[in-house]
PDB file of C-alpha atoms in Angstrom:
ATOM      1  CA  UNK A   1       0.000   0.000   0.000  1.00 60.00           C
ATOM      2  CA  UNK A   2       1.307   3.479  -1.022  1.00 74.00           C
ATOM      3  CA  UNK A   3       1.297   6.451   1.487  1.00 91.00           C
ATOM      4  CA  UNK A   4       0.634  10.090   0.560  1.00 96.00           C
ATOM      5  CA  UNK A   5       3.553  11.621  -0.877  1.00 96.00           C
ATOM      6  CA  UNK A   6       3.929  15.160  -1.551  1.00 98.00           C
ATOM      7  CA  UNK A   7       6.386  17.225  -3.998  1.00 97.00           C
ATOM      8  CA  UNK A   8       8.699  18.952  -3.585  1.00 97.00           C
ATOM      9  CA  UNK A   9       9.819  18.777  -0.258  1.00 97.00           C
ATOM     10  CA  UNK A  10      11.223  22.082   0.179  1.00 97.00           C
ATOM     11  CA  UNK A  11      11.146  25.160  -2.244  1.00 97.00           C
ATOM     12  CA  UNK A  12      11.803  28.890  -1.747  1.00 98.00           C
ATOM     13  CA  UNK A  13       9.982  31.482  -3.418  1.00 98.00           C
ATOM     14  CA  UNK A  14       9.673  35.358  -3.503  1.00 98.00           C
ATOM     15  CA  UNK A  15       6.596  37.740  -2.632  1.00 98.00           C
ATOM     16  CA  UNK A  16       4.333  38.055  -5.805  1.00 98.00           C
ATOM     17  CA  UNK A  17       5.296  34.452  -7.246  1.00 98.00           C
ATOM     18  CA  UNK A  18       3.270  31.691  -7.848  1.00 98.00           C
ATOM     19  CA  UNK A  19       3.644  28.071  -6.264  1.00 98.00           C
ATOM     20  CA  UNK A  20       2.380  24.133  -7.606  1.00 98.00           C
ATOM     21  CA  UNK A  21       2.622  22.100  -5.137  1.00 98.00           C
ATOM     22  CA  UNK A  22       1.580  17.972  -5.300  1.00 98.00           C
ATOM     23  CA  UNK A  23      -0.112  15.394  -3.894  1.00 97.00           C
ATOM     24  CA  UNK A  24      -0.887  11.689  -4.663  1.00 96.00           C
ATOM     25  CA  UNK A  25      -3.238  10.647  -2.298  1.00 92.00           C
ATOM     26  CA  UNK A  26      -2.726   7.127  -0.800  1.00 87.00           C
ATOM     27  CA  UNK A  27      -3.882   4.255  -2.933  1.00 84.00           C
ATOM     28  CA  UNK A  28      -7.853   3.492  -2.881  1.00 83.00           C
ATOM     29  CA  UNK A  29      -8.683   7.009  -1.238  1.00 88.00           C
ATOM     30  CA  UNK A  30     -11.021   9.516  -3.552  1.00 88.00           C
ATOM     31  CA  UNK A  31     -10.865  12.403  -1.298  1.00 90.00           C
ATOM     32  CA  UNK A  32      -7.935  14.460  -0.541  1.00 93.00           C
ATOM     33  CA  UNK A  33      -7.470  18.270   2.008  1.00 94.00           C
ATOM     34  CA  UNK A  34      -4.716  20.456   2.074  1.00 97.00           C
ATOM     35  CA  UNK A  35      -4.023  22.212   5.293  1.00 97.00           C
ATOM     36  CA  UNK A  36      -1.056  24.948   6.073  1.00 98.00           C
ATOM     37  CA  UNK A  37       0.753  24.531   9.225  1.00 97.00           C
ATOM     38  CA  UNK A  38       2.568  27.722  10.756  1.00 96.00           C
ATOM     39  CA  UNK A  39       5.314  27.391  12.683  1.00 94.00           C
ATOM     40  CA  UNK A  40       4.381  26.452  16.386  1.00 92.00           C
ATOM     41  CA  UNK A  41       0.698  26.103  15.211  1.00 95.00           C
ATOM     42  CA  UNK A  42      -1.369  23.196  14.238  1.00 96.00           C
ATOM     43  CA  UNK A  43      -2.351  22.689  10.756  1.00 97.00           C
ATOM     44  CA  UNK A  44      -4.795  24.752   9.185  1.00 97.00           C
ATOM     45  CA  UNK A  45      -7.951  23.655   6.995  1.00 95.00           C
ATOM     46  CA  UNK A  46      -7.238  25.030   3.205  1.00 96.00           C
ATOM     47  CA  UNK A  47      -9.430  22.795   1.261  1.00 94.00           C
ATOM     48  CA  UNK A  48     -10.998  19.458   0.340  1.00 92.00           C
ATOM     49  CA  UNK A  49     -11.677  17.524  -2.737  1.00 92.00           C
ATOM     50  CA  UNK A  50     -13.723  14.560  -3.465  1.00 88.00           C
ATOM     51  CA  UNK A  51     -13.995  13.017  -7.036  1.00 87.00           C
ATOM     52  CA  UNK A  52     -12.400  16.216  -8.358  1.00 90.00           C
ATOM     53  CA  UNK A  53     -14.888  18.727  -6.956  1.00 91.00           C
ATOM     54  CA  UNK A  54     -13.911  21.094  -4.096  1.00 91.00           C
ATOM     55  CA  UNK A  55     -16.416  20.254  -1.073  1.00 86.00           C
ATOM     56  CA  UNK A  56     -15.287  21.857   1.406  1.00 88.00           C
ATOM     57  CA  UNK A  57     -13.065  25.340   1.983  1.00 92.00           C
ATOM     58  CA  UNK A  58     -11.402  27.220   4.832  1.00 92.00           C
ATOM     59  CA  UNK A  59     -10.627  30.695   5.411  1.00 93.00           C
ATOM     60  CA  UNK A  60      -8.237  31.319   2.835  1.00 96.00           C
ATOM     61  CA  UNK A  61      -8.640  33.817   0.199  1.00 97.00           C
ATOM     62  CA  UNK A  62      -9.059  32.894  -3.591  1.00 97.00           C
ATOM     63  CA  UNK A  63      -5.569  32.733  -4.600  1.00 98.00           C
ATOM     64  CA  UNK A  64      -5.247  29.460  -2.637  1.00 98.00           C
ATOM     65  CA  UNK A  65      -6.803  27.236  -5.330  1.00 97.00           C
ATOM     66  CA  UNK A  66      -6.430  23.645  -6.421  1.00 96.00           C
ATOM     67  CA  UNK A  67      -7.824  20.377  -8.094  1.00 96.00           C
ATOM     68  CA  UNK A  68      -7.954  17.027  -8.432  1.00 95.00           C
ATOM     69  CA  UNK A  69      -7.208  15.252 -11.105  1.00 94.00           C
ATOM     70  CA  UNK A  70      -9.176  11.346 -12.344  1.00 93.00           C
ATOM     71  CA  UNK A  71      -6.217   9.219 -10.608  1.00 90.00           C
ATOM     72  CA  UNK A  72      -7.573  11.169  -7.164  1.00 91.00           C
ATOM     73  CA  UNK A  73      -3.748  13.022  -6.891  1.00 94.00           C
ATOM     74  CA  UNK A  74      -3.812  16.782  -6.020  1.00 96.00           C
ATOM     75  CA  UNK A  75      -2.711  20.278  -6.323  1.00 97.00           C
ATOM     76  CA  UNK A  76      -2.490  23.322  -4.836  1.00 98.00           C
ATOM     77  CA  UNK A  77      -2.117  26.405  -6.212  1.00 98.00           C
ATOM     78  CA  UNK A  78      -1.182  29.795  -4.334  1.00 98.00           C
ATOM     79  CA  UNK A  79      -0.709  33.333  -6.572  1.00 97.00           C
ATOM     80  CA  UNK A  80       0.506  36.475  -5.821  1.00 98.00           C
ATOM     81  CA  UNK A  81       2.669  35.131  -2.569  1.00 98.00           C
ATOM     82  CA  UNK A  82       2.986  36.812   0.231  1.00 98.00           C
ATOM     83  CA  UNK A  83       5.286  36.816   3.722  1.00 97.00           C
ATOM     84  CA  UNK A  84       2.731  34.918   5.297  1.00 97.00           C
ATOM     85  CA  UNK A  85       2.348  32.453   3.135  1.00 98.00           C
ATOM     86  CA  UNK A  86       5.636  30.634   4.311  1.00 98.00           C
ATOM     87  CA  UNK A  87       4.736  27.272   6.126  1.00 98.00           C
ATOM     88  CA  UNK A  88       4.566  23.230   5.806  1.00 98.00           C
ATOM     89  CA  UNK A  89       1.406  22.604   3.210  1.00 98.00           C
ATOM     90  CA  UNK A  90       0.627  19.305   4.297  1.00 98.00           C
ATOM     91  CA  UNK A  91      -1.480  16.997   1.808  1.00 97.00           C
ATOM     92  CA  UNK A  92      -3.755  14.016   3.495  1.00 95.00           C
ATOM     93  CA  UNK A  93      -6.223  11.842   1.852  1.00 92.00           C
ATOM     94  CA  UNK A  94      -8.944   9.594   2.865  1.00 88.00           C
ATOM     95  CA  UNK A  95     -12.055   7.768   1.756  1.00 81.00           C
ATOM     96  CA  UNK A  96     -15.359   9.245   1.711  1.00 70.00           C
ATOM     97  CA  UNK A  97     -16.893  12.647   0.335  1.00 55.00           C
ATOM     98  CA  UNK A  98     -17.765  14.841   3.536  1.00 49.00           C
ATOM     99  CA  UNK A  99     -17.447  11.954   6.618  1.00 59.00           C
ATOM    100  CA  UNK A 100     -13.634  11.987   7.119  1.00 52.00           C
ATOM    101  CA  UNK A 101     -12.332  11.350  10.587  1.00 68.00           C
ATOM    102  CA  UNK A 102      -9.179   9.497  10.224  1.00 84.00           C
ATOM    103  CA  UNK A 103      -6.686  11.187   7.551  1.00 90.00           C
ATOM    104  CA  UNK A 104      -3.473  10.169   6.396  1.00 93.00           C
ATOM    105  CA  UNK A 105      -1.043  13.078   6.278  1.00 96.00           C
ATOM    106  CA  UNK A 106       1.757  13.316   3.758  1.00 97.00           C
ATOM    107  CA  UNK A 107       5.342  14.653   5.116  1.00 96.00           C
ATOM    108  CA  UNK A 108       4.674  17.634   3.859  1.00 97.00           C
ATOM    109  CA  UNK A 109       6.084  21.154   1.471  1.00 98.00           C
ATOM    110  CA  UNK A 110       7.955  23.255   2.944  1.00 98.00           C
ATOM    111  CA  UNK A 111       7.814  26.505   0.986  1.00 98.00           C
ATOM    112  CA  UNK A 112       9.578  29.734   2.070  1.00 98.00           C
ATOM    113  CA  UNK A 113       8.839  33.232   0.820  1.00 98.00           C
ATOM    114  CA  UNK A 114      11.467  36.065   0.891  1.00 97.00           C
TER     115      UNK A 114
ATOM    116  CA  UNK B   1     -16.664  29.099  15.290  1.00 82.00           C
ATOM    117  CA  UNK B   2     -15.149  26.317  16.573  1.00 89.00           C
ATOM    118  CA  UNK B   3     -11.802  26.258  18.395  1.00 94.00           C
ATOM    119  CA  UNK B   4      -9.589  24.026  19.872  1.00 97.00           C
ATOM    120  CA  UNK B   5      -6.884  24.874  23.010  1.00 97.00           C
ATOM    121  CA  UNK B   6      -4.240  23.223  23.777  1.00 98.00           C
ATOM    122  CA  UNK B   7      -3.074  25.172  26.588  1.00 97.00           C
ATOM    123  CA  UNK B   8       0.756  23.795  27.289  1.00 97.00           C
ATOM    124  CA  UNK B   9       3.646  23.911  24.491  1.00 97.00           C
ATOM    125  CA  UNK B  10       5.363  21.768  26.242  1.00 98.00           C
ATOM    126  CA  UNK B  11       4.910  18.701  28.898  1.00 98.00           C
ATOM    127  CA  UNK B  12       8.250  16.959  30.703  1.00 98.00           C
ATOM    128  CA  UNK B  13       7.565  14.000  32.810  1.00 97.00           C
ATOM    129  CA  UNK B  14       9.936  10.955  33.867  1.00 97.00           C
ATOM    130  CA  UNK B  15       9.246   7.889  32.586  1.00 97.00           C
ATOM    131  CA  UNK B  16       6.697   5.862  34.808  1.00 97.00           C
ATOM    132  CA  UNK B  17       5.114   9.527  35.506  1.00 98.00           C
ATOM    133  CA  UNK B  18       1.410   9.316  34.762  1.00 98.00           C
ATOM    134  CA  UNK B  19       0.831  12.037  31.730  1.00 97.00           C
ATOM    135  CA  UNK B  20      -2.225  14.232  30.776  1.00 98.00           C
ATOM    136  CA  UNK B  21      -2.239  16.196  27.709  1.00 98.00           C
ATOM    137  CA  UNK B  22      -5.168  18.922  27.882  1.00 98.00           C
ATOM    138  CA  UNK B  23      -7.207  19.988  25.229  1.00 98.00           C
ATOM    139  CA  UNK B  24     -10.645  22.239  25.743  1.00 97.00           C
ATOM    140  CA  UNK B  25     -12.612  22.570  22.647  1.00 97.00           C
ATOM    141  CA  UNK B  26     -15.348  25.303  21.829  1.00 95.00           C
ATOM    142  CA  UNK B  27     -17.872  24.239  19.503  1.00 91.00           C
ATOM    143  CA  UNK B  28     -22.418  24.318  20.155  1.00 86.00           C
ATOM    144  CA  UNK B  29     -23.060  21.385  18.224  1.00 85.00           C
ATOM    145  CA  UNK B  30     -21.972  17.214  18.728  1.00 86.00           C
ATOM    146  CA  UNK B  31     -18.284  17.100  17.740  1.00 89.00           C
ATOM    147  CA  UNK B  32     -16.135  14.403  17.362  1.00 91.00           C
ATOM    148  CA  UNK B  33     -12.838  14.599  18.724  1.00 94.00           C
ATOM    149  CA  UNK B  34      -9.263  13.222  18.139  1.00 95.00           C
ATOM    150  CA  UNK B  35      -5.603  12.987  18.852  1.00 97.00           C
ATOM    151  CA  UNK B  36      -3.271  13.049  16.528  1.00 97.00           C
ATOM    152  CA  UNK B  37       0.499  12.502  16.707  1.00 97.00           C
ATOM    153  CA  UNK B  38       3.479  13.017  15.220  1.00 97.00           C
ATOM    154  CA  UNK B  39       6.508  11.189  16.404  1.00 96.00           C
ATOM    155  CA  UNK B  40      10.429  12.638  15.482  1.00 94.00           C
ATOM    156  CA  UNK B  41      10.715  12.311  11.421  1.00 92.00           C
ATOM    157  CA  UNK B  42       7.517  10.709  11.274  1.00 94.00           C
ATOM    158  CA  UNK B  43       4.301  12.030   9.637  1.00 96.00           C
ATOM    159  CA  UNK B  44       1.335  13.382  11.461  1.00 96.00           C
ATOM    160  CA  UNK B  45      -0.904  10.409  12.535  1.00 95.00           C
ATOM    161  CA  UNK B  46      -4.045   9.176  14.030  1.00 94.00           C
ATOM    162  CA  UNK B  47      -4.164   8.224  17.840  1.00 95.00           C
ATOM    163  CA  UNK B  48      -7.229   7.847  18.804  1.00 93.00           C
ATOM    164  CA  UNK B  49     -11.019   8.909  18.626  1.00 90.00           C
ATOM    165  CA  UNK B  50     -13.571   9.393  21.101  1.00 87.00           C
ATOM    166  CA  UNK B  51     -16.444   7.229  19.359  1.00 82.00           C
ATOM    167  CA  UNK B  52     -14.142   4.348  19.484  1.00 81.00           C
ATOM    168  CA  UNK B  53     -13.217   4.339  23.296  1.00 79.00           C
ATOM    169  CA  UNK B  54     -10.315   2.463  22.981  1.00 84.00           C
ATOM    170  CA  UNK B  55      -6.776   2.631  24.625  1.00 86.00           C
ATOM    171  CA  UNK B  56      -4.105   2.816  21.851  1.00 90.00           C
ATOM    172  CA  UNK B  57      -0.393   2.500  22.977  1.00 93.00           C
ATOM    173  CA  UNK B  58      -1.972   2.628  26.711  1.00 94.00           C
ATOM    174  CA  UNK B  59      -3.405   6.330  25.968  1.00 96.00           C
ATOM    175  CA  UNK B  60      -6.576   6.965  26.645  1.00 95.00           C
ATOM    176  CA  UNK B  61      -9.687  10.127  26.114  1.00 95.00           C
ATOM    177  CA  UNK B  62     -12.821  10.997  27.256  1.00 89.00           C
ATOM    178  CA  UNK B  63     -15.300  12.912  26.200  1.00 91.00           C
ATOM    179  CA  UNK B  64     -16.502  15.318  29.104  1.00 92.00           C
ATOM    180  CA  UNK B  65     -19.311  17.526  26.934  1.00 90.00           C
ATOM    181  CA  UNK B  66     -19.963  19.243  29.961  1.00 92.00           C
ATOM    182  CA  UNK B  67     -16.479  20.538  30.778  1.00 93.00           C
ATOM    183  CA  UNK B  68     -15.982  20.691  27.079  1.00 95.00           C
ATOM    184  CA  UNK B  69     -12.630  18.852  27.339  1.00 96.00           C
ATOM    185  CA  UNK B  70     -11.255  15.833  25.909  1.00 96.00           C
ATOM    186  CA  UNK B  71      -8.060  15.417  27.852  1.00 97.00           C
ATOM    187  CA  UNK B  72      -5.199  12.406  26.613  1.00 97.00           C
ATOM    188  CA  UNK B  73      -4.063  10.177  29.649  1.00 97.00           C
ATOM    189  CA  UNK B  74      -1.569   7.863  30.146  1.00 97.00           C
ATOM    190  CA  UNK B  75      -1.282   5.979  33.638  1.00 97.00           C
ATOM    191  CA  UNK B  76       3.191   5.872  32.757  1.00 97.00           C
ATOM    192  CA  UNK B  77       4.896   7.472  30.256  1.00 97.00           C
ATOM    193  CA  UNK B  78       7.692   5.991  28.348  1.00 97.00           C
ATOM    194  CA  UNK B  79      10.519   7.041  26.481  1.00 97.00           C
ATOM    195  CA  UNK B  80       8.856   6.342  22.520  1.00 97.00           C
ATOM    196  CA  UNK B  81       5.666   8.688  23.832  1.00 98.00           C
ATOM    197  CA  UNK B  82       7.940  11.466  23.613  1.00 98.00           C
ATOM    198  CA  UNK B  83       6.108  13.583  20.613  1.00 98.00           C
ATOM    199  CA  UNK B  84       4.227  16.156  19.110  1.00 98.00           C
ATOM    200  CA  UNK B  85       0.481  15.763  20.041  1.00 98.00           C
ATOM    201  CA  UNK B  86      -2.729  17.415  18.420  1.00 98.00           C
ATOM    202  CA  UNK B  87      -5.992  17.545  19.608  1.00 98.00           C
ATOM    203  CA  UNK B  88      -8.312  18.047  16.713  1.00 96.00           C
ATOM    204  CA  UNK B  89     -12.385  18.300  16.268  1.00 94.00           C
ATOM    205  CA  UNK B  90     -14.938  17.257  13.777  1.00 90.00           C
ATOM    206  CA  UNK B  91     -17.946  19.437  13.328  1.00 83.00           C
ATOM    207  CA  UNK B  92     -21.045  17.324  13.192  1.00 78.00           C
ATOM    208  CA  UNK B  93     -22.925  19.814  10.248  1.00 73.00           C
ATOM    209  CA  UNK B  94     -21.362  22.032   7.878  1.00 67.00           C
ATOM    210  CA  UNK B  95     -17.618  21.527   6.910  1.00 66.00           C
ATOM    211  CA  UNK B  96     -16.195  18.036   8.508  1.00 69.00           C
ATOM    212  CA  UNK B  97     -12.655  19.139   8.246  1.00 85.00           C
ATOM    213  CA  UNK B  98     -10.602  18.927  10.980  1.00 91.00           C
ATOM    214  CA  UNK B  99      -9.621  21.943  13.204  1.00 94.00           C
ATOM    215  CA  UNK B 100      -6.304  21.586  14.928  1.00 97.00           C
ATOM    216  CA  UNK B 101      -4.710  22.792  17.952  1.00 97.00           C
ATOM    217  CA  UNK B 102      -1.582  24.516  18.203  1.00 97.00           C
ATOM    218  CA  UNK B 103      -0.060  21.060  19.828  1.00 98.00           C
ATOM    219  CA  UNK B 104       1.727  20.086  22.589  1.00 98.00           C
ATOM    220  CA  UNK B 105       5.019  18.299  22.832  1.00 98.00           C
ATOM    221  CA  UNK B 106       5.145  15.832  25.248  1.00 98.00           C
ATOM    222  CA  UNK B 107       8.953  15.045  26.608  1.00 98.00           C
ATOM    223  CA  UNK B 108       9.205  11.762  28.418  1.00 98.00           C
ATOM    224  CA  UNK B 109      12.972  11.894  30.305  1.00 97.00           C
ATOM    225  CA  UNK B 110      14.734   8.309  31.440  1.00 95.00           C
TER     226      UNK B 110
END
């Protein structure tokens, strides 16, 4: 069985540029989130996505955007970075639309913005 | 809106200490609650659940609606506890994502 994994791992960015980051969810799960974890703070509810519609969204503006592609596998999109924006993106995937409980997190993108 | 406190950074028992990580939740409606953890260069995992009432690795969490709390217990602490813990709620309507706590990292010392 195949974990979440996440790409890339690490990536530095300036203010005003645009980010991609990945996500294959683990194998035989249709629904995959996206939450931002701060540093010293839990994660962060961005999004979800089950069978490639967003269901669910947290308070994050617009320019955090994403999709989901046939094979279930992920990304999110962020424009017009900012400062704030620098943090682990973490990428977890279950089954099940709306009903999640247990998730299984990937390790994570760390993205830095100077 | 719903919230979730984790009021200490930081917990440092002895091994063989008994532990309790607390975590006070806000929410009106019927949530469900969880622990996660993350162990050193590990990924962020399930514990446990309240609607399951089980004991996983000897931890253990109740429910206490009316104190709105859903403390993690452990009756002695060992060395592999030593973590990063999250308490994290469901919301029974409306979005079921999870909402985190800021975490606390427990230190278990020989």
């Amino acid at each position: 069985e195949t974990g979440v994994t996440q790409s890339p791992t690490h990536l530095i960015k300036t203010r005003g540029q645009q980010v991609t980051l990945r996500c294959s969810s683990q194998s035989g799960h249709n629904t995959v989130s996206w939450y931002q974890q701060a540093l010293g703070q839990g994660p962060q509810f961005i999004f979800q996505y089950y069978r490639e519609e967003e269901n669910g969204r947290g308070n994050f503006p617009p320019r955090f955007s994403g999709l989901q592609f046939p094979n279930y596998s992920s990304e999110l999109n962020v424009n017009a970075l900012e400062l704030d924006d620098s943090a682990l993106y973490l990428c977890a995937s279950t089954m099940g639309g709306l009903d999640t409980g247990e998730l299984f997190f990937g390790e994570g993108s760390r993205l830095t913005v100077l | 809106a719903q919230r979730v406190t984790q009021p200490e950074k930081l917990l440092s028992v002895f091994k063989g200490a008994p532990v309790e990580l607390k975590c006070n939740y806000s929410y009106s409606g019927s949530p469900e609650l969880f622990w996660y953890v993350q162990y050193s260069r590990q990924r962020l995992q399930l514990l446990l659940r309240h609607i399951s009432r089980e004991s996983i690795k000897g931890f253990t969490a109740d429910l206490n609606k009316g104190e709105t709390s859903f403390h993690l217990k452990k009756p002695f602490a060992q060395e592999e506890d030593s973590a990063m813990y999250y308490c994290a709620l469901k919301m029974d309507t409306g979005r079921r994502a999870l909402t985190f706590g800021s975490g606390t990292r427990l230190q278990v010392q020989p």
